[in-house]
Structure formats: C-alpha cells, structure tokens
GROMACS .gro file of N, CA and C in nm:
model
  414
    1UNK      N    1   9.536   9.807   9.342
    1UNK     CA    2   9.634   9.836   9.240
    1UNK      C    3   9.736   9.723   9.237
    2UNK      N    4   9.761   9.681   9.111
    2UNK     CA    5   9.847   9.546   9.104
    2UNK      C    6   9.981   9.649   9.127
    3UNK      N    7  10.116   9.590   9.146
    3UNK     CA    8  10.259   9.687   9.169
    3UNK      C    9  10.371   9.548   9.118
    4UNK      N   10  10.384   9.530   9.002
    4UNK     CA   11  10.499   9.420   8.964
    4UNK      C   12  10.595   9.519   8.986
    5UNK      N   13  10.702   9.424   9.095
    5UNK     CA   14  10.828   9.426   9.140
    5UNK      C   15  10.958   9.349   9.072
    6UNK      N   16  11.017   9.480   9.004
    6UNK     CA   17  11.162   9.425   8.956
    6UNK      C   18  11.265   9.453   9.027
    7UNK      N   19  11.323   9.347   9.045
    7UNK     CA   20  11.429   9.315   9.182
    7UNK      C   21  11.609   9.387   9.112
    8UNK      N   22  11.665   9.506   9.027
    8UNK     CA   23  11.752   9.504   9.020
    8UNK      C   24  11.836   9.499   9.138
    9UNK      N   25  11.819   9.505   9.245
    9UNK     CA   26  11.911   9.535   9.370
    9UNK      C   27  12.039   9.389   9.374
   10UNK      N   28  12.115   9.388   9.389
   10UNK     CA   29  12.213   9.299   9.382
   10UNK      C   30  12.245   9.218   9.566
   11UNK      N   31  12.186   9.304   9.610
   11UNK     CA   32  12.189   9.270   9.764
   11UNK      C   33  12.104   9.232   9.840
   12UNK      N   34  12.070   9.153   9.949
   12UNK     CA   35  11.980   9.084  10.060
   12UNK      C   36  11.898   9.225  10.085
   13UNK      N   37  11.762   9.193  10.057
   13UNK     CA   38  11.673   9.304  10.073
   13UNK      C   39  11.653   9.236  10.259
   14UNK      N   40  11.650   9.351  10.324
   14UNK     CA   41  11.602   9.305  10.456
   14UNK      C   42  11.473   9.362  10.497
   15UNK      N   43  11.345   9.335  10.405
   15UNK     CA   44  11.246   9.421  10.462
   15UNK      C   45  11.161   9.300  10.354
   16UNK      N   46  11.044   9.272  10.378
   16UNK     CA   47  10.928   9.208  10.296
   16UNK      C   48  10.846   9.250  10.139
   17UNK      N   49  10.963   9.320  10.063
   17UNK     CA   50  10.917   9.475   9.978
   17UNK      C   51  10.755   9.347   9.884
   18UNK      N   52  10.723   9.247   9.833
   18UNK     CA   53  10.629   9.210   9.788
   18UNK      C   54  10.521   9.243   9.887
   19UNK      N   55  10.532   9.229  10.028
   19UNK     CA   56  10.438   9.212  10.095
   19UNK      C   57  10.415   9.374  10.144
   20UNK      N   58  10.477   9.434  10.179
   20UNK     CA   59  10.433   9.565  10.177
   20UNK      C   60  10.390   9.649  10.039
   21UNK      N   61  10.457   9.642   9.957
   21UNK     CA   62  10.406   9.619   9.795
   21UNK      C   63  10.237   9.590   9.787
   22UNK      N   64  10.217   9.506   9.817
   22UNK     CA   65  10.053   9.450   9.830
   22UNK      C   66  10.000   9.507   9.876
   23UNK      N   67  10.037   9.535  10.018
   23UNK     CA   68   9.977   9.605  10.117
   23UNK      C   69   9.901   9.770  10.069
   24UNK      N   70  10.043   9.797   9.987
   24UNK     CA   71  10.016   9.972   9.952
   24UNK      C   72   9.940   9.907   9.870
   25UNK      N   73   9.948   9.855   9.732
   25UNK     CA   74   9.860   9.880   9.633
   25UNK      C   75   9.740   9.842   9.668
   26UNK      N   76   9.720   9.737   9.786
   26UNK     CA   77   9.551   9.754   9.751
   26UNK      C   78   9.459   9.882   9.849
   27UNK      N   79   9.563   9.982   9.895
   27UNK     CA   80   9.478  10.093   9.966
   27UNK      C   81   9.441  10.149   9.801
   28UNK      N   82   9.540  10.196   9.694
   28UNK     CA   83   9.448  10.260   9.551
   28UNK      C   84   9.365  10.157   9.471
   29UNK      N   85   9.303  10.247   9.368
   29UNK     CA   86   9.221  10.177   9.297
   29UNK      C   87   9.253  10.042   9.264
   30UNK      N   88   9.173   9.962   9.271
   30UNK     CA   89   9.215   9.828   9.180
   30UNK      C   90   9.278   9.807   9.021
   31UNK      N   91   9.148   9.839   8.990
   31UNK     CA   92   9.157   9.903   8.822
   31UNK      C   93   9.310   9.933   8.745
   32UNK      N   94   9.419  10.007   8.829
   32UNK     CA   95   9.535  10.053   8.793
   32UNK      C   96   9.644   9.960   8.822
   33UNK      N   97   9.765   9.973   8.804
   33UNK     CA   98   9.866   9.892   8.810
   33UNK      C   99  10.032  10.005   8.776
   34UNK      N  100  10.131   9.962   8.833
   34UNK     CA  101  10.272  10.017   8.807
   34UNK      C  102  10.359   9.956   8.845
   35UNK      N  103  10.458   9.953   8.776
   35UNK     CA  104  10.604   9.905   8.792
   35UNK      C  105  10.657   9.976   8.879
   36UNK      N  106  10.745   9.891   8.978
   36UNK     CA  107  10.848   9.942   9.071
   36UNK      C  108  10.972   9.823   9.072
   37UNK      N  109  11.051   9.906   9.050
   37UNK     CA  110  11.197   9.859   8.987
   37UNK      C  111  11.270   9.913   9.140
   38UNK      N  112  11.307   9.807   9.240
   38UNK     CA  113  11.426   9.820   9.307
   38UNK      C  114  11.549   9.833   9.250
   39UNK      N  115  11.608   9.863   9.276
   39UNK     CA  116  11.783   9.941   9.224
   39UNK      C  117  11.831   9.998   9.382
   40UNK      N  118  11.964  10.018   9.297
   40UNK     CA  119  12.066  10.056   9.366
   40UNK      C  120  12.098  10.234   9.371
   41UNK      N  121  12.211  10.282   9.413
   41UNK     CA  122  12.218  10.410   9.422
   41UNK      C  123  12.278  10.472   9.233
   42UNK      N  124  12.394  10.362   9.189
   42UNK     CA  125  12.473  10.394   9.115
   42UNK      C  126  12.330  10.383   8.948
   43UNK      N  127  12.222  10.324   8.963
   43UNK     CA  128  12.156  10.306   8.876
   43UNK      C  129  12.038  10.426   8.897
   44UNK      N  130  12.008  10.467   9.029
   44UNK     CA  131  11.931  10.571   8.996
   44UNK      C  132  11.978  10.686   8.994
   45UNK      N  133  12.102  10.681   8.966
   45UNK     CA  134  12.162  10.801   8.978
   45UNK      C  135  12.197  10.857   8.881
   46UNK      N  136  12.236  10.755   8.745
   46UNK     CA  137  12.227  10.744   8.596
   46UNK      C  138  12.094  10.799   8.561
   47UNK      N  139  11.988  10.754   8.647
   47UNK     CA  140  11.826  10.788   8.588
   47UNK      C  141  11.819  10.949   8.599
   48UNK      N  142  11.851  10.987   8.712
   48UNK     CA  143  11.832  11.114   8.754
   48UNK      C  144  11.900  11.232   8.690
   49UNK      N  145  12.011  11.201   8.671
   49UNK     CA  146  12.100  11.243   8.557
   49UNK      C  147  12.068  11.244   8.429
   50UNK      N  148  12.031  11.146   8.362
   50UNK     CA  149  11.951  11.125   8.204
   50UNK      C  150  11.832  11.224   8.239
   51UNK      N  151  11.728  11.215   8.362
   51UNK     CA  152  11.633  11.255   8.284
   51UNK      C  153  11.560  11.392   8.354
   52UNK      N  154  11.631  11.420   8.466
   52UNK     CA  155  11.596  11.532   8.528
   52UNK      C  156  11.740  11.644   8.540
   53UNK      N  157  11.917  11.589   8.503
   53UNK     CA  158  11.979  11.663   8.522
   53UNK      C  159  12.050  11.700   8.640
   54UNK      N  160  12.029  11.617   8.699
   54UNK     CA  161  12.097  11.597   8.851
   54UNK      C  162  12.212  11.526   8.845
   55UNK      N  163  12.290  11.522   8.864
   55UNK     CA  164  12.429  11.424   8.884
   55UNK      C  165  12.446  11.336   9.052
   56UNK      N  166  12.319  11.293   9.077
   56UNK     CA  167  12.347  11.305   9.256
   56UNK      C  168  12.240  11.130   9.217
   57UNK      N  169  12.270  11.051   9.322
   57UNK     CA  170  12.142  10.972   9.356
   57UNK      C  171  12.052  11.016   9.412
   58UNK      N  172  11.892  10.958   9.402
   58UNK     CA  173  11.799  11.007   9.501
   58UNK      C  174  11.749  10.870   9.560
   59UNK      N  175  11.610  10.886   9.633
   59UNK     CA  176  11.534  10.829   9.667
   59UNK      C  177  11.469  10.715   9.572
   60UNK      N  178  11.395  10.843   9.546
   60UNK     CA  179  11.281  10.758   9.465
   60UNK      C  180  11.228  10.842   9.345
   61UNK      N  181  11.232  10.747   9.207
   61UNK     CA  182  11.163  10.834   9.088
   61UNK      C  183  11.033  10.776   9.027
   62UNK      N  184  10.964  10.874   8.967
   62UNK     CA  185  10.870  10.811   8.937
   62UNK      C  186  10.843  10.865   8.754
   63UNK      N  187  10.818  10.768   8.669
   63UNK     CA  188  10.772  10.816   8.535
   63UNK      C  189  10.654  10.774   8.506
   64UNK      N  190  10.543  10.885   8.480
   64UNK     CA  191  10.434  10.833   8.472
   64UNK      C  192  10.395  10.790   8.338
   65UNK      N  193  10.298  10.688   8.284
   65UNK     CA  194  10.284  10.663   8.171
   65UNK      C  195  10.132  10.741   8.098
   66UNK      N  196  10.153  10.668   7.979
   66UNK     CA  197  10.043  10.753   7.918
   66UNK      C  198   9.921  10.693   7.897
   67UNK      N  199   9.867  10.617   7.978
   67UNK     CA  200   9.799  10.534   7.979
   67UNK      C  201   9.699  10.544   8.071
   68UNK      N  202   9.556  10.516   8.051
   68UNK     CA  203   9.415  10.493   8.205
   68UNK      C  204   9.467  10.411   8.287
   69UNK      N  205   9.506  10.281   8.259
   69UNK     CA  206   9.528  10.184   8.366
   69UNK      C  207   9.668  10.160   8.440
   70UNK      N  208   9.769  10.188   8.367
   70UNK     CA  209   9.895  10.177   8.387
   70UNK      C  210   9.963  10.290   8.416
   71UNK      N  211   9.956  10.355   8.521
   71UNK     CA  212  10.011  10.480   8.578
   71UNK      C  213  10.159  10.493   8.540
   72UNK      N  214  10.276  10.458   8.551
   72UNK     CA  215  10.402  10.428   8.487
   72UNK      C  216  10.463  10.332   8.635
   73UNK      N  217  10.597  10.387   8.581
   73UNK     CA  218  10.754  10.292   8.672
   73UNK      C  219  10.770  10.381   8.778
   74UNK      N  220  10.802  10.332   8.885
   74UNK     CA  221  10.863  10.398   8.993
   74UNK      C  222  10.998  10.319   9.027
   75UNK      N  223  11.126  10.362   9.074
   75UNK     CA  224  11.240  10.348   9.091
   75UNK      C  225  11.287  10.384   9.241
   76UNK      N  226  11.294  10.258   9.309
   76UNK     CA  227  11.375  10.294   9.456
   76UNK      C  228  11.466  10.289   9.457
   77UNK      N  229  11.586  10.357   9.505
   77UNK     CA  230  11.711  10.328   9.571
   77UNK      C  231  11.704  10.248   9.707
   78UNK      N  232  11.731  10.108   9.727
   78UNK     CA  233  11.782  10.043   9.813
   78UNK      C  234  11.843  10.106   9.932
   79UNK      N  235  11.986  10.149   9.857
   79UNK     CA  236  12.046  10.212   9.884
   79UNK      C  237  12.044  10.380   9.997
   80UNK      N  238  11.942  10.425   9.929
   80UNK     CA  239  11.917  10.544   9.973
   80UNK      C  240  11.804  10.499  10.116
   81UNK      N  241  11.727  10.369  10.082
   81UNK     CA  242  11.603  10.343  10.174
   81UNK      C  243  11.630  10.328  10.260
   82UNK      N  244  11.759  10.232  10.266
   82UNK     CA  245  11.848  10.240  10.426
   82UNK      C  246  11.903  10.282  10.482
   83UNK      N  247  11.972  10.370  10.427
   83UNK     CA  248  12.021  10.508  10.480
   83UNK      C  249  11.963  10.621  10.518
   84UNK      N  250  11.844  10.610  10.496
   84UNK     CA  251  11.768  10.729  10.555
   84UNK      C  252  11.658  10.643  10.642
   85UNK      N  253  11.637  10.566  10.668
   85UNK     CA  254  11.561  10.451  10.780
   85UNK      C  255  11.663  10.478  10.914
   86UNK      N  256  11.801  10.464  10.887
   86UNK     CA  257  11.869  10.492  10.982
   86UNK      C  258  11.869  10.619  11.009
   87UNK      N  259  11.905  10.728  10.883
   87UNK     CA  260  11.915  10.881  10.933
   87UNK      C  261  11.782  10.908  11.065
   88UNK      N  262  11.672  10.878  10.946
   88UNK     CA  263  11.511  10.934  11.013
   88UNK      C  264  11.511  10.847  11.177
   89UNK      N  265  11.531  10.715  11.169
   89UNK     CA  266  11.544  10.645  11.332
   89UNK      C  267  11.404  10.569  11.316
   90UNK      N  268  11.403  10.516  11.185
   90UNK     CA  269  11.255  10.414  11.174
   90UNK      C  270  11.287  10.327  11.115
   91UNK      N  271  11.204  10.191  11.070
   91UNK     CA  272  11.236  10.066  11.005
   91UNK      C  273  11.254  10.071  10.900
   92UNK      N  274  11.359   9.995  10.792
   92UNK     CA  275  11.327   9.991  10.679
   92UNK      C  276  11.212   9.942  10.601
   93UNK      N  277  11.123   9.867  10.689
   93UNK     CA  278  10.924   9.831  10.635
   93UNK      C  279  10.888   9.997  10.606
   94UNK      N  280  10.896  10.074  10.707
   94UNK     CA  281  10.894  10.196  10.719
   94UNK      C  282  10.893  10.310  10.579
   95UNK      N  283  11.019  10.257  10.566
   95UNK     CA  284  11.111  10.389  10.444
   95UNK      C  285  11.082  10.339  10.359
   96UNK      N  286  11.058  10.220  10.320
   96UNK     CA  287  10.983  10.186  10.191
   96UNK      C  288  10.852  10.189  10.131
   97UNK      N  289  10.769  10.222  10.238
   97UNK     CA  290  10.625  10.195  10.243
   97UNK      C  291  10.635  10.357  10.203
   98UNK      N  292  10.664  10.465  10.278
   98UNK     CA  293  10.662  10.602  10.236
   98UNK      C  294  10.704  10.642  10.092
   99UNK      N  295  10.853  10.548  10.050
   99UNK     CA  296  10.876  10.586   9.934
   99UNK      C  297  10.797  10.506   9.807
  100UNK      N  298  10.742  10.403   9.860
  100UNK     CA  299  10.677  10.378   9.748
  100UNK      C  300  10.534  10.442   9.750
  101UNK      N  301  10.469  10.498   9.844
  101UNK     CA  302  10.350  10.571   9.838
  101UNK      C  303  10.394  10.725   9.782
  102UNK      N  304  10.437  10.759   9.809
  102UNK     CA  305  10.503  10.906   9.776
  102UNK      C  306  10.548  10.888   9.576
  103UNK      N  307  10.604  10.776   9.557
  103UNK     CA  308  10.643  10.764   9.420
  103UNK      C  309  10.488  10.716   9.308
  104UNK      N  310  10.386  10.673   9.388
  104UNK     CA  311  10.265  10.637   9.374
  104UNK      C  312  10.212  10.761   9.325
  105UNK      N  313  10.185  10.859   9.432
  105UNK     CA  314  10.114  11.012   9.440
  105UNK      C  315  10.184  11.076   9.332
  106UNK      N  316  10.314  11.067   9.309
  106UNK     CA  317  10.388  11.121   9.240
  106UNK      C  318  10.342  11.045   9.046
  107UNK      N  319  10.269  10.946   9.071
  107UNK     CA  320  10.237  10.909   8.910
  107UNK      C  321  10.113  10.948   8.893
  108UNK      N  322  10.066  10.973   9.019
  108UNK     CA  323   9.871  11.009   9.023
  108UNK      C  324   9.861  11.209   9.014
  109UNK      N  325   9.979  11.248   8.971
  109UNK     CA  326   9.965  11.385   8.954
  109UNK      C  327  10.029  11.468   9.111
  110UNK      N  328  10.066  11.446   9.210
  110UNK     CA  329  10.104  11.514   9.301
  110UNK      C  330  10.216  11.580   9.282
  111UNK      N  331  10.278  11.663   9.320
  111UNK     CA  332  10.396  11.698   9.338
  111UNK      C  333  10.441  11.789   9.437
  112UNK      N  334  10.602  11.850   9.457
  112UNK     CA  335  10.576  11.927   9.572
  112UNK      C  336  10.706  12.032   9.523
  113UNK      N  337  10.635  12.082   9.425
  113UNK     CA  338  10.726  12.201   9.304
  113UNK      C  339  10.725  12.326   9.389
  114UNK      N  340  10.615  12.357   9.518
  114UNK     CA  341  10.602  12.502   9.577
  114UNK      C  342  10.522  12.431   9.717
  115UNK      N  343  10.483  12.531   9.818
  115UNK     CA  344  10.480  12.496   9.949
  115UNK      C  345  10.351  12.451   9.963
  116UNK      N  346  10.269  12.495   9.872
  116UNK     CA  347  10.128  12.428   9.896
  116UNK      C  348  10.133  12.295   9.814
  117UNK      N  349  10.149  12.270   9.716
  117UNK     CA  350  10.160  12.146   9.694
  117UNK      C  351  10.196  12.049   9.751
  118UNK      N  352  10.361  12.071   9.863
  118UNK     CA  353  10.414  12.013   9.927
  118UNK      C  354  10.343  11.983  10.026
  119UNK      N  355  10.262  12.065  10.081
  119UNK     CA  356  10.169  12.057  10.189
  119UNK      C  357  10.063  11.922  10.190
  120UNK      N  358  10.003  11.956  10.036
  120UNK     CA  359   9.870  11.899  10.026
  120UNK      C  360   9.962  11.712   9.994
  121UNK      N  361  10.029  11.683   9.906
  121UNK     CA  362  10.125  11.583   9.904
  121UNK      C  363  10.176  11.497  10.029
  122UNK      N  364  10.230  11.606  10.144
  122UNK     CA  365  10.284  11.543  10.231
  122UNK      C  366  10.170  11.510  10.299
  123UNK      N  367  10.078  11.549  10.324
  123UNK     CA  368   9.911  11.546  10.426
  123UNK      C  369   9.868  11.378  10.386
  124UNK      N  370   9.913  11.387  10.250
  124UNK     CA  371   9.806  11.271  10.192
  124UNK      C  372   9.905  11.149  10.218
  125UNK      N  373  10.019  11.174  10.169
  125UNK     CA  374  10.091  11.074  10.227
  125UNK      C  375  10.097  11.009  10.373
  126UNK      N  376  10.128  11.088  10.457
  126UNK     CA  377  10.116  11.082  10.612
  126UNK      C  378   9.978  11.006  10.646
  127UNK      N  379   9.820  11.046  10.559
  127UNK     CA  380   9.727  10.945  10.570
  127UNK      C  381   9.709  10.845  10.519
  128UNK      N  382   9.813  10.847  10.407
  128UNK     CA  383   9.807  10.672  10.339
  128UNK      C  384   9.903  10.597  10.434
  129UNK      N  385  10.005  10.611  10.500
  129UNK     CA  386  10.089  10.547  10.572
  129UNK      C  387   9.995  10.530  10.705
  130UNK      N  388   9.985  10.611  10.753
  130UNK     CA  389   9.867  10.637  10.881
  130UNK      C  390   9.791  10.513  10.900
  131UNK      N  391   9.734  10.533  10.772
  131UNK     CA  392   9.591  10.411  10.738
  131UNK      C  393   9.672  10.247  10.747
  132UNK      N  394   9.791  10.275  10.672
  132UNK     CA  395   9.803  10.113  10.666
  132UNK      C  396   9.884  10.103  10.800
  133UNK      N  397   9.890  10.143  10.886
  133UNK     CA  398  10.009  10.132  10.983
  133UNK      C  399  10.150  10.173  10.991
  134UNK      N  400  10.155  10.244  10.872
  134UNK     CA  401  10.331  10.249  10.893
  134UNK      C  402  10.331  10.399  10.929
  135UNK      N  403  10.334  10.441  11.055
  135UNK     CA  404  10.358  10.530  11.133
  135UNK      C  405  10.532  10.604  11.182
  136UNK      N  406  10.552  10.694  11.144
  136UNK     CA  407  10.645  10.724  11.220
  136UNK      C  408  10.642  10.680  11.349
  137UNK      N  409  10.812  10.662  11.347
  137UNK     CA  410  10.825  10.629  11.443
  137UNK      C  411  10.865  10.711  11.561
  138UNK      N  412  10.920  10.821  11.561
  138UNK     CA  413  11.001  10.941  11.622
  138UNK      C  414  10.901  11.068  11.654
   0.00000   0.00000   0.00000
C-alpha cells in the first residue's frame, strides 16, 4: 500500500514517520493507497468537531473514500502520539505505528462501535504490529 505523507505538524518529528509509513503499508495490499496528514492537536480537533461533534482532540481520524484503490485520509495528532507514548511507557516508533495501523483498519471497514467489534479490531491490530515488530512494550 503506497501511504503519501503530509507533514502539517509545525514541530521536529522525533520518530522516522516515512520509514515506518513504508513499513506499515507494505504489510496491506499493494494495489491500494491513503493519505496520512500529520497535524497537530488544535487541527484535529477542529476535524473532530466539524465532523463527528466532539469538541475535544483525538488521536487519530480516519475518512474513508469512495473509491477501489484509494481507501481515504487518515489524520494523526502529533501531539496526542506523544503524549500517550509517554502515558502507555513505549516509543514514539511505537504510538505511531499503532495509530497509523488502527486508522488503516479503520478505512478498511473496522470499527469498535460495541465489544465485539472492539475485540475483533483490537486482535487484528495487535497482529499487524506483532508482525512488523512494534510490540508493546509494558
């Protein structure tokens, strides 16, 4: 899976996000491709607000497109990636690799709206990270 990276973040990324970027996309199909837009807290927080009704920053969003090959945009918070790298007690290679796989699953139809979903979501995630190495650390 190709993953073009738009850099809104205004600050020294301290983690390799192209190269882990690569890394995730070529565990999915080739064939497909998505945008992931780094940002900040104050920009996804506008998103989340516009389009789900939240007034809060999150993580990570994902809009899927309408398209076979082009799954849609996914949206990190920077912001949020390092702050919860520290909360959780793992790397920021770490918190990004989860949130961009998780925002991935999240354009390929996953979600985690009730406990089985959450289940089957979190399982798959935990083996896509698993697979490429990025293991919890704790």
């Amino acid at each position: 899976m190709e993953i073009e990276i738009y850099n809104n973040y205004q600050k020294f990324l301290s983690f390799p996000a192209a190269e882990i970027a690569g890394k995730v996309g070529e565990y999915f199909a080739a064939e497909k491709s998505a945008s992931l837009v780094l940002t900040d807290d104050e920009e996804i927080k506008d998103l989340n607000l516009k389009f789900r009704g939240i007034d809060s920053p999150t993580d990570v969003l994902s809009f899927p497109a309408d398209e076979s090959d082009y799954l849609g945009d996914i949206f990190i918070s920077v912001d949020r990636l390092i702050a919860q790298a520290a909360e959780y007690g793992h790397s920021p290679e770490r918190e990004f690799a989860f949130l961009l796989v998780h925002g991935i699953l999240h354009l390929l139809g996953y979600d985690h709206e009730n406990e089985e979903a959450e289940r089957e979501m979190f399982s798959k995630q935990e083996e896509i990270l698993n697979a490429l190495n990025y293991r919890r650390e704790k």
